[in-house]
Amino acid sequence: MSDVWSDVAEYSAKNISVLKGLEGVRKRPAMYIGSTDRRGLHHLVWEIVDNAVDEHLAGHAQRITVRILADGGLEVADDGRGIPIDMHPTEKRPAVEVALTTLHAGGKFDRQSYAVSGGLHGVGVSVVNALSDRTEVEVTRGGARHAIGFARGRTKDKLKKLPGKRTGTGTLVRFWPDATIFETVDFDHDTIAQRLHETALLNAGLSLTLIDDRDGRSVTYRSKKGLVDFVGELLGDADPLVPIITFSDEREIDGNAVALDVAFTWTEGFHDDRLRSYVNIVRTADGGTHEEGFRRSLTSTLNRFGRESKALGAKDPNLTGDDVREGLVAVVSIKLPDPQFEGQTKGRLGSTLARSYAEQVVGEGLARWLDANAAKGRKVVKRASVAAKARQAAKAARELTRRKGLLDVQSAGLPGKLADCTARDPDTTELFVVEGDSAGGSSKSARDRHTQAILPLRGKVLNVQRAQLTKVLENSELQALVKALGTGIGEAYDADKLRYGRIILMADADVDGGHITTLLLTFFHRFMPRLIADGRLYLAQPPLFQLRKGGDVAYAMSDAEREQLMRTTFKGRTNVEVQRFKGLGEMDAEQLWRTTMDPERRTLLRVTIEDAERTAALFDLLMGNQTDPRREWIVERAQFARNVDI
Ligand code: 28G
């Protein structure tokens, strides 16, 4: 290394060591406690409480008391061994003073095994000291009480033995946060109470008391059954599907002392999962490897059991992680040295050891439980199976929404097969929705291209017998229709965007034509009811017969009408030429114009909501398994006619 570079290295090292002093903490508090807001203020409390919990985890403290003082201070006391007060061999100061004035490299190096050191805490009591106007520590051990005082991180009152004898041991830390550093120095009772409650549930047997001198409130949390009680509280009023399952493990992996505690059950009471996870008693709000291992083993173990016990049918697909999670209520608490945290808020555990460890312990534990509780196990598998089916249905519904979304899009272009009219004013324009290509051709020649647009729909594509309506939406013909109308569908329907004043369905007067009309009416009813309610949907009435004798031509819509014409217009005449139209395609442009499209001469039937409702119900019948109702439709069709218009 060149001299220049070694100088730089030396300079940086000095800089860092200076910044590592408590002055650095006061200069950049957010680096140590995350922020200087309410959250940061409470980090000070967690730091001290966590130290007391560590002493509990070490097997010593049984009671922790937090007292919010009336003068803005906060006090934490435990009945552990008491912070050592003997002289530090190299520092020549009592150990307790060294602990309060020396910035630790993050807590994790000077804490053995799996002491609390998650996320942003574990920075050490010295950080609290640095950010407090005043800090007082009392240590009870060796039959006496000892006190030491600090101000903004500097020792003010040297350690002294207080007069009088004391039995027992313990530590008390009292601090007054620095109001020049924090945006607020107002401790929140509920925030602290909640945290103590959670800590009690994670540490069976540990008693945590909160006393609020500001209003005299006090509360004590203590849980006998720990995680089982925790799961019980997460369940609330919901009933567990099976009694809460719990296991604990402690072992050494590659020289690391690790421990895992889990408790879980399922409920019908809610559909999400309620999984809480912790690393060294610190909540991992964003989960991480321990949760992954837990979930993975639940899924694989339940699938294996489901197959072996036949609780899963041969045709059922494997349960997915999501299926198994539904209604899951669980607490996973892992302890491991030097945990690695990830994510923006450091709320996710990244240590890979935690994944395989949790997977193994939960896999073995659950398999044992299933062996001994087969009937209950089947219940769990069945519940996940039902979840799987519901999920499949929900997926289909989502797909529908997605398709609807697709149709909602105000697509830039109009469909290619639309023969649009030149006028743009919806008061004067109409769209003929025409079945079949040949009818499309004749109607295009017949129309008044200024006001009449033609959209031919290919019958073959619309032949969706028994298809679900959701499938119908995938149909490119209907997508073209939606585009041509311009309104969007469903909730997104915008009446102001309708591009035509009238929408006229023009289909053959036969079974297939009827079928297509039924489909279209059902489509409009389901996805554009407003268009019907606004009176914009019509059925064209093409004739069934043409009667001609010499220069006289007349059209009939039905047999009855034809007979009537024979008794009136063509009375007494012989050899009247009667042509029966099998479909619109058989009519030439002139005939189509005169009979069906010319606003001066045609008859249109306006579709009412009631018509459409009836048709939609009929559609369901048609799309069902029976085939004959298709014929019934023809009978029904007569009833489409309501208000005869123009
Ligand atoms: C009341 C508020 C917060 C604490 C203890 C107890 C010991 C301790 C704390 O030792 C230094 C480093 C590793 C041993 C340990 C006492 C062993 C023997 C302790 C607390 C020395 C820290 N006797 N209780 N620190 N260790 N409570 N409560 O902070 O080698 S901190």
XYZ file of C-alpha atoms and ligand atoms in Angstrom:
677
model
C 0.000 0.000 0.000
C 1.335 3.459 -0.861
C 1.935 6.033 1.883
C -0.898 8.104 0.583
C -3.327 5.247 0.937
C -2.132 4.216 4.376
C -2.614 7.836 5.481
C -6.158 7.757 4.196
C -6.823 4.479 5.952
C -5.452 5.833 9.217
C -7.497 9.002 8.897
C -10.699 7.008 8.258
C -10.049 4.697 11.153
C -9.586 7.653 13.506
C -12.683 9.293 12.159
C -14.738 6.188 12.721
C -13.441 5.712 16.234
C -14.306 9.315 17.067
C -17.770 8.914 15.637
C -18.188 5.711 17.527
C -18.054 7.590 20.788
C -21.287 8.722 22.396
C -20.807 12.136 20.757
C -21.426 10.389 17.456
C -24.690 8.990 18.805
C -25.870 12.473 19.724
C -24.837 13.820 16.305
C -26.562 11.122 14.346
C -29.155 9.521 16.620
C -31.222 8.113 13.745
C -28.291 5.888 12.815
C -28.647 4.148 16.156
C -32.352 4.250 16.957
C -33.889 4.682 13.508
C -35.541 8.061 14.077
C -36.047 10.795 16.643
C -39.834 10.724 16.499
C -42.235 8.862 18.771
C -40.927 5.595 17.421
C -37.319 6.476 18.141
C -38.229 7.624 21.642
C -39.780 4.251 22.404
C -36.717 2.485 21.029
C -34.965 3.726 24.158
C -37.540 1.892 26.258
C -37.243 -1.303 24.222
C -33.488 -1.191 24.523
C -33.605 -1.172 28.297
C -36.494 -3.643 28.598
C -34.742 -6.004 26.177
C -31.681 -6.005 28.392
C -33.847 -7.056 31.314
C -35.463 -9.765 29.142
C -31.978 -10.984 28.232
C -31.287 -11.371 31.906
C -34.487 -13.434 32.124
C -33.405 -15.545 29.143
C -30.080 -16.081 30.872
C -32.145 -17.750 33.574
C -32.161 -15.010 36.207
C -34.755 -12.225 36.135
C -38.396 -13.234 36.789
C -39.990 -9.820 37.175
C -39.615 -6.654 35.165
C -41.271 -3.403 36.177
C -41.591 -0.394 33.898
C -42.629 2.881 35.508
C -43.501 5.983 33.531
C -42.489 8.820 35.853
C -44.603 11.918 36.276
C -41.610 14.194 35.539
C -40.977 12.796 32.018
C -38.563 10.047 33.006
C -38.940 6.300 32.686
C -37.662 3.588 34.975
C -37.070 -0.119 34.333
C -36.220 -2.573 37.108
C -35.476 -6.280 37.028
C -34.657 -8.875 39.668
C -31.698 -10.355 37.783
C -28.130 -10.591 38.959
C -27.493 -6.859 38.689
C -25.030 -5.328 36.234
C -21.532 -6.128 37.583
C -20.003 -3.287 39.584
C -16.472 -4.620 39.956
C -13.523 -2.730 38.469
C -12.985 -3.212 34.774
C -9.424 -4.613 34.500
C -8.188 -2.330 31.697
C -10.594 0.636 31.886
C -9.989 1.082 35.644
C -13.662 2.005 36.121
C -16.564 -0.038 37.453
C -18.017 -2.424 34.812
C -21.425 -0.735 35.071
C -19.853 2.639 34.191
C -18.037 1.124 31.212
C -21.293 -0.441 30.015
C -23.120 2.922 30.176
C -20.438 5.030 28.515
C -18.902 2.785 25.864
C -20.537 2.389 22.523
C -20.803 -1.261 21.711
C -20.448 -2.497 18.211
C -24.129 -3.239 17.974
C -24.729 -5.384 21.001
C -24.388 -8.647 19.219
C -20.678 -9.122 19.913
C -20.865 -8.589 23.606
C -23.959 -10.669 24.139
C -23.675 -14.374 24.454
C -25.684 -16.850 22.426
C -29.120 -15.605 21.513
C -29.664 -12.580 23.618
C -32.069 -10.008 22.256
C -30.387 -8.167 19.426
C -32.865 -7.801 16.641
C -33.365 -5.037 14.178
C -32.549 -1.612 15.460
C -32.212 -2.465 19.093
C -29.396 -4.221 20.750
C -27.363 -1.065 20.308
C -26.675 -1.008 24.032
C -27.669 0.934 27.062
C -24.934 3.481 26.299
C -27.026 4.793 23.381
C -29.906 5.441 25.763
C -27.477 7.188 28.060
C -26.092 9.327 25.234
C -29.589 10.451 24.207
C -30.813 11.211 27.724
C -30.510 14.401 29.762
C -29.899 12.246 32.748
C -29.510 8.530 33.425
C -29.395 6.836 36.814
C -28.506 3.209 37.418
C -28.956 1.310 40.647
C -27.498 -2.131 41.110
C -28.452 -4.339 44.008
C -26.026 -7.152 44.658
C -23.687 -8.347 47.417
C -26.156 -7.253 50.097
C -26.104 -3.568 49.140
C -27.450 -0.988 46.717
C -25.073 0.969 44.446
C -25.897 4.052 42.406
C -24.235 5.871 39.508
C -25.418 8.933 37.545
C -24.836 10.307 34.024
C -25.779 13.355 31.964
C -25.937 13.155 28.163
C -23.621 10.152 28.197
C -20.997 11.518 30.587
C -20.467 10.215 34.113
C -21.701 12.800 36.641
C -21.966 10.881 39.915
C -19.406 8.124 40.383
C -20.559 4.748 41.554
C -21.223 4.722 45.268
C -22.583 2.245 47.721
C -25.805 3.458 49.282
C -26.234 3.114 53.020
C -28.275 0.225 54.391
C -28.529 -3.475 53.696
C -30.389 -5.050 50.808
C -31.439 -8.577 50.140
C -31.803 -9.936 46.625
C -30.265 -8.679 43.415
C -31.309 -6.632 40.444
C -30.805 -3.680 38.139
C -32.743 -0.428 37.891
C -32.263 2.029 35.045
C -33.965 5.445 35.150
C -33.614 7.926 32.278
C -34.978 11.242 31.055
C -34.796 11.496 27.244
C -33.147 14.609 25.834
C -35.839 16.986 24.580
C -33.315 18.696 22.290
C -32.906 15.435 20.389
C -36.398 13.971 20.293
C -39.360 15.517 18.539
C -41.449 14.328 21.453
C -40.517 13.025 24.903
C -44.012 11.929 25.788
C -44.088 8.185 26.500
C -47.188 6.408 25.278
C -48.860 4.161 27.819
C -50.623 1.915 25.277
C -47.569 1.418 23.086
C -45.533 0.302 26.072
C -48.350 -1.827 27.527
C -48.776 -3.608 24.202
C -45.115 -4.365 23.975
C -44.978 -5.729 27.524
C -48.035 -7.860 26.847
C -46.378 -9.348 23.767
C -43.143 -9.901 25.672
C -45.060 -11.764 28.401
C -46.650 -14.058 25.804
C -43.262 -14.810 24.284
C -41.677 -15.605 27.633
C -43.829 -17.980 29.646
C -43.491 -17.280 33.338
C -41.953 -13.806 33.031
C -43.952 -11.133 34.806
C -44.032 -7.618 33.327
C -45.667 -4.713 35.119
C -46.370 -1.241 33.786
C -46.995 1.556 36.267
C -47.962 4.971 34.951
C -47.271 7.602 37.602
C -48.936 10.231 35.425
C -52.380 8.813 36.047
C -51.843 6.000 38.551
C -52.721 3.212 36.116
C -50.928 -0.088 36.475
C -51.108 -3.423 34.704
C -49.219 -6.718 34.975
C -48.752 -9.230 32.164
C -47.796 -12.801 32.773
C -48.487 -15.877 30.686
C -48.331 -19.434 31.992
C -48.531 -21.144 28.635
C -46.621 -18.613 26.559
C -47.117 -19.143 22.827
C -50.229 -21.259 23.362
C -51.779 -18.300 25.181
C -50.531 -16.043 22.384
C -52.270 -18.121 19.706
C -55.370 -18.125 21.916
C -55.325 -14.322 21.915
C -54.819 -14.167 18.138
C -57.840 -16.422 17.773
C -59.994 -13.973 19.683
C -63.572 -15.244 19.553
C -62.865 -17.655 16.692
C -62.900 -21.372 17.460
C -59.771 -23.408 16.795
C -60.254 -26.208 14.264
C -57.934 -28.429 16.317
C -56.426 -27.830 19.767
C -53.398 -25.554 19.590
C -50.340 -27.549 18.520
C -47.042 -26.573 20.063
C -43.445 -27.677 20.068
C -40.133 -26.393 21.292
C -36.627 -27.297 20.365
C -33.160 -26.299 21.462
C -29.970 -27.498 19.840
C -26.555 -26.521 18.596
C -25.962 -26.205 14.860
C -22.375 -25.591 13.675
C -21.482 -24.154 17.044
C -24.570 -21.912 17.154
C -27.000 -22.330 20.033
C -30.440 -22.105 18.427
C -33.953 -22.535 19.774
C -37.400 -22.647 18.239
C -40.837 -22.376 19.780
C -44.001 -22.598 17.707
C -47.695 -22.782 18.473
C -50.426 -22.943 15.863
C -53.867 -24.045 14.868
C -56.415 -23.247 12.162
C -59.819 -21.661 12.314
C -62.882 -21.299 10.126
C -63.300 -17.904 11.739
C -61.234 -15.986 9.222
C -59.653 -16.542 5.871
C -56.388 -14.690 6.064
C -53.569 -16.072 8.142
C -52.504 -14.640 11.454
C -48.882 -15.528 11.709
C -46.566 -13.667 14.076
C -42.890 -14.324 13.978
C -40.024 -13.281 16.204
C -36.293 -13.525 16.296
C -34.748 -13.259 19.725
C -38.041 -11.865 21.041
C -38.008 -9.083 18.455
C -40.930 -9.023 16.067
C -40.133 -9.726 12.417
C -43.011 -7.833 10.863
C -41.952 -8.823 7.348
C -41.312 -12.476 8.132
C -38.230 -14.025 6.613
C -36.460 -17.340 6.561
C -37.913 -18.707 9.810
C -41.468 -18.130 8.525
C -40.560 -19.656 5.183
C -39.237 -22.808 6.817
C -42.317 -23.055 9.025
C -44.756 -22.615 6.141
C -42.870 -24.892 3.813
C -42.907 -27.751 6.301
C -46.623 -27.258 7.043
C -47.407 -27.607 3.353
C -45.180 -30.589 2.632
C -46.075 -32.470 5.820
C -49.818 -31.958 5.346
C -49.592 -33.043 1.702
C -47.746 -36.202 2.666
C -50.241 -36.959 5.415
C -53.150 -36.070 3.113
C -52.008 -38.618 0.532
C -51.219 -41.372 3.021
C -54.456 -40.928 4.941
C -56.463 -40.431 1.730
C -57.850 -37.222 3.198
C -56.726 -35.844 -0.161
C -58.524 -37.499 -3.038
C -56.501 -39.180 -5.777
C -57.708 -36.519 -8.196
C -57.134 -33.587 -5.856
C -54.064 -31.548 -6.671
C -51.455 -30.986 -3.973
C -52.337 -28.372 -1.392
C -50.504 -25.143 -2.033
C -48.872 -22.958 0.576
C -51.817 -20.585 0.283
C -54.324 -23.370 0.896
C -52.557 -24.441 4.059
C -52.237 -20.837 5.248
C -55.909 -20.141 5.127
C -57.220 -19.682 8.636
C -53.791 -20.457 10.080
C -53.129 -18.836 13.443
C -49.529 -19.215 14.498
C -46.644 -17.803 16.457
C -43.097 -18.702 15.497
C -40.353 -17.644 17.846
C -36.787 -18.441 16.938
C -33.604 -17.652 18.803
C -30.236 -17.640 17.175
C -26.962 -15.744 17.615
C -26.151 -12.868 15.303
C -29.324 -12.813 13.220
C -29.164 -11.072 9.841
C -31.956 -8.664 9.010
C -33.059 -7.489 5.613
C -35.440 -5.081 4.028
C -36.096 -1.356 4.285
C -37.197 -1.497 7.903
C -34.997 -4.456 8.799
C -38.144 -6.379 9.596
C -37.266 -9.560 7.731
C -34.937 -12.305 8.880
C -32.399 -13.304 6.250
C -30.356 -15.980 8.030
C -30.536 -19.163 5.947
C -29.895 -21.335 8.986
C -33.322 -20.319 10.306
C -35.098 -21.683 7.235
C -33.730 -25.195 7.335
C -33.876 -25.353 11.108
C -37.538 -24.280 11.300
C -38.443 -26.573 8.419
C -36.879 -29.565 10.114
C -38.275 -28.973 13.605
C -41.791 -28.192 12.412
C -41.740 -31.068 9.902
C -40.754 -33.586 12.565
C -43.062 -32.146 15.205
C -46.100 -31.974 12.957
C -45.515 -35.484 11.587
C -45.443 -36.792 15.170
C -48.602 -34.879 16.001
C -50.384 -36.229 12.903
C -49.393 -39.770 13.844
C -51.058 -39.379 17.186
C -54.008 -37.259 15.970
C -55.019 -38.675 12.584
C -58.688 -37.644 12.789
C -57.752 -34.076 13.664
C -55.148 -34.108 10.916
C -57.811 -35.050 8.389
C -59.866 -32.081 9.517
C -56.934 -29.789 8.828
C -56.347 -31.306 5.378
C -60.043 -31.048 4.535
C -60.115 -27.416 5.527
C -57.137 -26.697 3.264
C -58.823 -28.676 0.506
C -61.920 -26.511 0.748
C -59.653 -23.477 0.660
C -58.081 -24.852 -2.521
C -61.465 -25.142 -4.189
C -62.522 -21.683 -3.082
C -59.232 -20.370 -4.397
C -59.837 -21.932 -7.787
C -63.262 -20.307 -7.918
C -61.796 -16.989 -6.837
C -59.172 -17.309 -9.524
C -61.847 -17.788 -12.152
C -63.594 -14.681 -10.845
C -60.343 -12.739 -10.976
C -59.769 -13.826 -14.539
C -63.226 -12.531 -15.321
C -62.386 -9.194 -13.753
C -59.182 -9.124 -15.707
C -61.048 -9.804 -18.903
C -63.560 -7.176 -18.011
C -60.666 -4.820 -17.439
C -59.445 -5.684 -20.877
C -62.801 -4.822 -22.280
C -62.973 -1.632 -20.256
C -59.930 -0.220 -21.890
C -60.853 2.552 -24.221
C -59.092 0.946 -27.070
C -57.538 3.369 -29.475
C -58.889 1.810 -32.624
C -62.371 0.687 -33.596
C -62.807 -2.924 -34.587
C -61.755 -3.625 -38.157
C -65.027 -5.205 -39.172
C -67.097 -2.226 -38.072
C -68.550 -0.351 -41.039
C -68.999 2.940 -39.224
C -71.356 5.730 -40.162
C -70.084 9.185 -41.012
C -72.272 11.114 -38.554
C -70.955 11.379 -35.005
C -74.003 12.676 -33.167
C -75.526 9.810 -31.157
C -78.919 11.488 -31.434
C -79.062 10.508 -35.077
C -76.905 7.396 -35.359
C -77.617 3.707 -34.968
C -75.572 0.557 -34.891
C -76.881 -2.616 -36.509
C -75.395 -5.682 -34.922
C -75.810 -8.233 -37.662
C -75.474 -11.935 -37.566
C -73.475 -13.553 -40.286
C -71.180 -12.375 -43.027
C -73.663 -12.456 -45.916
C -76.229 -10.414 -44.024
C -73.398 -8.121 -43.112
C -72.704 -7.641 -46.812
C -76.287 -6.845 -47.841
C -76.910 -4.569 -44.889
C -73.745 -2.653 -45.685
C -75.041 -1.985 -49.199
C -78.537 -1.246 -47.955
C -77.784 1.183 -45.144
C -77.824 4.909 -44.970
C -74.106 5.221 -44.437
C -74.477 8.689 -42.976
C -76.354 7.522 -39.883
C -76.212 3.720 -39.877
C -73.210 1.642 -38.830
C -72.947 -2.112 -39.315
C -71.106 -4.551 -37.071
C -71.245 -8.088 -38.421
C -70.732 -10.817 -35.835
C -69.817 -14.217 -37.066
C -72.356 -16.737 -35.887
C -69.857 -19.525 -35.664
C -67.839 -17.640 -33.127
C -70.939 -16.870 -31.173
C -71.969 -20.470 -31.071
C -71.234 -20.757 -27.401
C -73.704 -23.365 -26.317
C -73.088 -24.360 -22.756
C -70.151 -22.028 -22.491
C -70.002 -19.980 -19.351
C -70.721 -16.338 -19.794
C -67.187 -15.708 -18.568
C -65.990 -17.549 -21.646
C -68.301 -15.449 -23.733
C -66.331 -12.412 -22.623
C -63.213 -13.886 -24.127
C -64.991 -13.902 -27.419
C -63.344 -11.554 -29.891
C -66.707 -10.813 -31.522
C -68.093 -9.421 -28.273
C -64.897 -7.546 -27.639
C -65.409 -5.898 -31.025
C -68.946 -4.992 -29.988
C -67.762 -3.376 -26.765
C -65.141 -1.418 -28.636
C -67.664 -0.218 -31.187
C -70.021 0.996 -28.445
C -67.229 2.849 -26.663
C -68.804 2.725 -23.191
C -66.840 0.049 -21.371
C -68.749 -2.553 -19.365
C -69.793 -3.397 -15.836
C -68.949 -0.800 -13.220
C -66.892 1.067 -15.777
C -69.875 1.560 -18.096
C -70.065 5.201 -19.118
C -73.346 6.089 -20.824
C -71.935 9.382 -22.074
C -69.439 7.513 -24.196
C -72.034 5.544 -26.145
C -71.244 6.169 -29.808
C -74.732 5.467 -31.193
C -78.246 6.458 -30.249
C -79.741 3.062 -30.990
C -78.272 -0.397 -30.917
C -80.273 -2.679 -33.162
C -79.831 -6.421 -33.043
C -80.606 -7.877 -36.433
C -80.681 -11.664 -36.525
C -82.421 -14.319 -38.587
C -85.862 -15.319 -37.458
C -84.784 -18.903 -36.927
C -83.429 -20.995 -34.093
C -79.825 -19.944 -34.538
C -80.750 -16.302 -34.887
C -82.830 -16.621 -31.771
C -79.949 -18.171 -29.969
C -77.621 -15.351 -30.859
C -80.186 -12.759 -29.867
C -80.575 -14.508 -26.543
C -76.856 -14.469 -26.013
C -76.559 -10.806 -26.899
C -79.486 -9.788 -24.718
C -77.967 -11.703 -21.840
C -74.660 -10.051 -22.492
C -76.214 -6.580 -22.458
C -78.268 -7.402 -19.396
C -75.260 -8.566 -17.420
C -72.664 -6.087 -18.564
C -74.549 -3.036 -19.841
C -77.940 -2.998 -18.098
C -77.918 0.791 -18.229
C -77.948 0.676 -22.015
C -81.184 -1.294 -21.864
C -82.646 0.869 -19.111
C -81.896 3.938 -21.207
C -84.054 2.426 -23.946
C -81.288 2.179 -26.472
C -81.454 -1.504 -27.347
C -83.759 -2.736 -30.106
C -84.565 -5.867 -32.046
C -84.958 -5.510 -35.784
C -87.983 -7.257 -37.269
C -87.034 -8.762 -40.622
C -89.956 -10.256 -42.518
C -90.450 -13.959 -43.064
C -92.338 -13.589 -46.371
C -92.455 -11.404 -49.428
C -95.674 -11.390 -51.444
C -95.702 -10.046 -54.972
C -98.165 -9.739 -57.806
C -97.231 -7.502 -60.679
C -96.010 -4.227 -59.205
C -97.441 -4.834 -55.723
C -95.011 -6.016 -53.079
C -95.770 -6.626 -49.404
C -93.973 -8.269 -46.528
C -95.228 -10.418 -43.692
C -93.612 -11.076 -40.344
C -95.547 -14.239 -39.663
C -97.876 -16.803 -41.168
C -100.831 -14.941 -39.750
C -99.746 -11.689 -41.310
C -99.179 -13.389 -44.638
C -102.686 -14.821 -44.588
C -104.097 -11.477 -43.685
C -102.336 -9.897 -46.653
C -103.823 -12.540 -48.920
C -107.275 -11.552 -47.663
C -106.631 -7.818 -48.062
C -103.977 -6.440 -50.418
C -103.977 -9.506 -52.682
C -107.648 -10.386 -52.319
C -109.049 -12.313 -55.250
C -105.760 -12.363 -57.083
C -104.266 -15.550 -58.390
C -100.661 -16.682 -58.640
C -99.396 -14.349 -55.924
C -95.685 -14.991 -55.671
C -94.750 -15.834 -52.081
C -91.084 -15.891 -51.145
C -90.011 -17.194 -47.780
C -86.804 -15.746 -46.388
C -84.768 -18.328 -44.606
C -82.377 -15.695 -43.382
C -81.285 -12.137 -43.773
C -78.690 -13.334 -46.247
C -81.448 -14.276 -48.679
C -82.681 -10.738 -48.930
C -81.082 -8.382 -51.367
C -80.030 -4.951 -50.239
C -83.195 -3.318 -51.517
C -85.445 -5.765 -49.684
C -83.477 -5.426 -46.486
C -83.652 -1.647 -46.641
C -87.355 -1.486 -47.340
C -88.390 -4.030 -44.752
C -85.957 -3.817 -41.901
C -83.641 -0.858 -42.001
C -85.436 2.116 -43.450
C -86.486 4.227 -40.464
C -89.589 5.306 -42.403
C -90.945 1.828 -42.964
C -89.402 -0.635 -40.524
C -90.679 -1.909 -37.212
C -88.328 -2.044 -34.254
C -88.940 -3.665 -30.897
C -87.477 -1.842 -27.979
C -85.987 -4.205 -25.428
C -87.014 -3.562 -21.842
C -85.133 -4.548 -18.743
C -87.854 -7.090 -17.983
C -87.371 -8.674 -21.399
C -83.665 -8.855 -20.827
C -84.090 -10.301 -17.353
C -86.317 -13.006 -18.665
C -83.866 -13.715 -21.438
C -80.934 -13.853 -19.062
C -82.784 -16.437 -17.001
C -83.530 -18.274 -20.193
C -79.925 -18.045 -21.198
C -78.918 -19.914 -18.064
C -81.411 -22.565 -19.017
C -80.063 -22.684 -22.546
C -76.517 -22.912 -21.350
C -77.405 -25.663 -18.943
C -77.246 -29.304 -19.703
C -80.656 -29.710 -21.270
C -80.825 -29.359 -25.007
C -84.569 -29.022 -25.585
C -84.994 -25.622 -23.944
C -83.337 -24.214 -27.020
C -86.590 -24.817 -28.806
C -88.608 -23.243 -26.058
C -86.744 -20.094 -26.722
C -88.642 -19.581 -29.946
C -91.839 -19.505 -27.962
C -90.356 -17.050 -25.513
C -89.113 -14.847 -28.274
C -92.603 -13.751 -29.108
C -92.607 -12.018 -25.749
C -89.610 -9.848 -26.478
C -92.009 -7.567 -28.243
C -93.054 -4.775 -25.941
C -93.222 -1.201 -26.970
C -93.459 -1.068 -30.676
C -91.373 1.832 -31.778
C -91.526 3.809 -35.015
C -33.391 -2.791 34.608
C -33.204 -2.495 33.321
C -32.444 -3.237 32.416
C -29.073 -6.532 33.364
C -27.399 -7.893 33.893
C -26.675 -8.873 34.525
C -25.382 -9.094 34.101
C -24.829 -8.330 33.099
C -26.812 -7.178 32.880
O -23.601 -8.503 32.676
C -21.754 -7.984 31.368
C -20.905 -9.642 29.903
C -20.688 -11.096 29.726
C -20.555 -11.376 32.136
C -23.967 -11.110 34.069
C -24.452 -10.139 36.119
C -23.229 -12.069 34.702
C -23.142 -12.034 36.074
C -24.591 -10.129 34.755
C -30.683 -4.844 32.763
C -20.789 -9.911 32.283
C -23.149 -7.722 31.595
N -23.764 -11.053 36.747
N -28.679 -7.501 34.144
N -25.561 -7.366 32.472
N -21.523 -9.390 31.180
N -30.312 -5.946 33.431
N -31.936 -4.406 33.003
O -29.972 -4.243 31.995
O -19.942 -11.624 30.859
S -27.872 -6.030 32.278
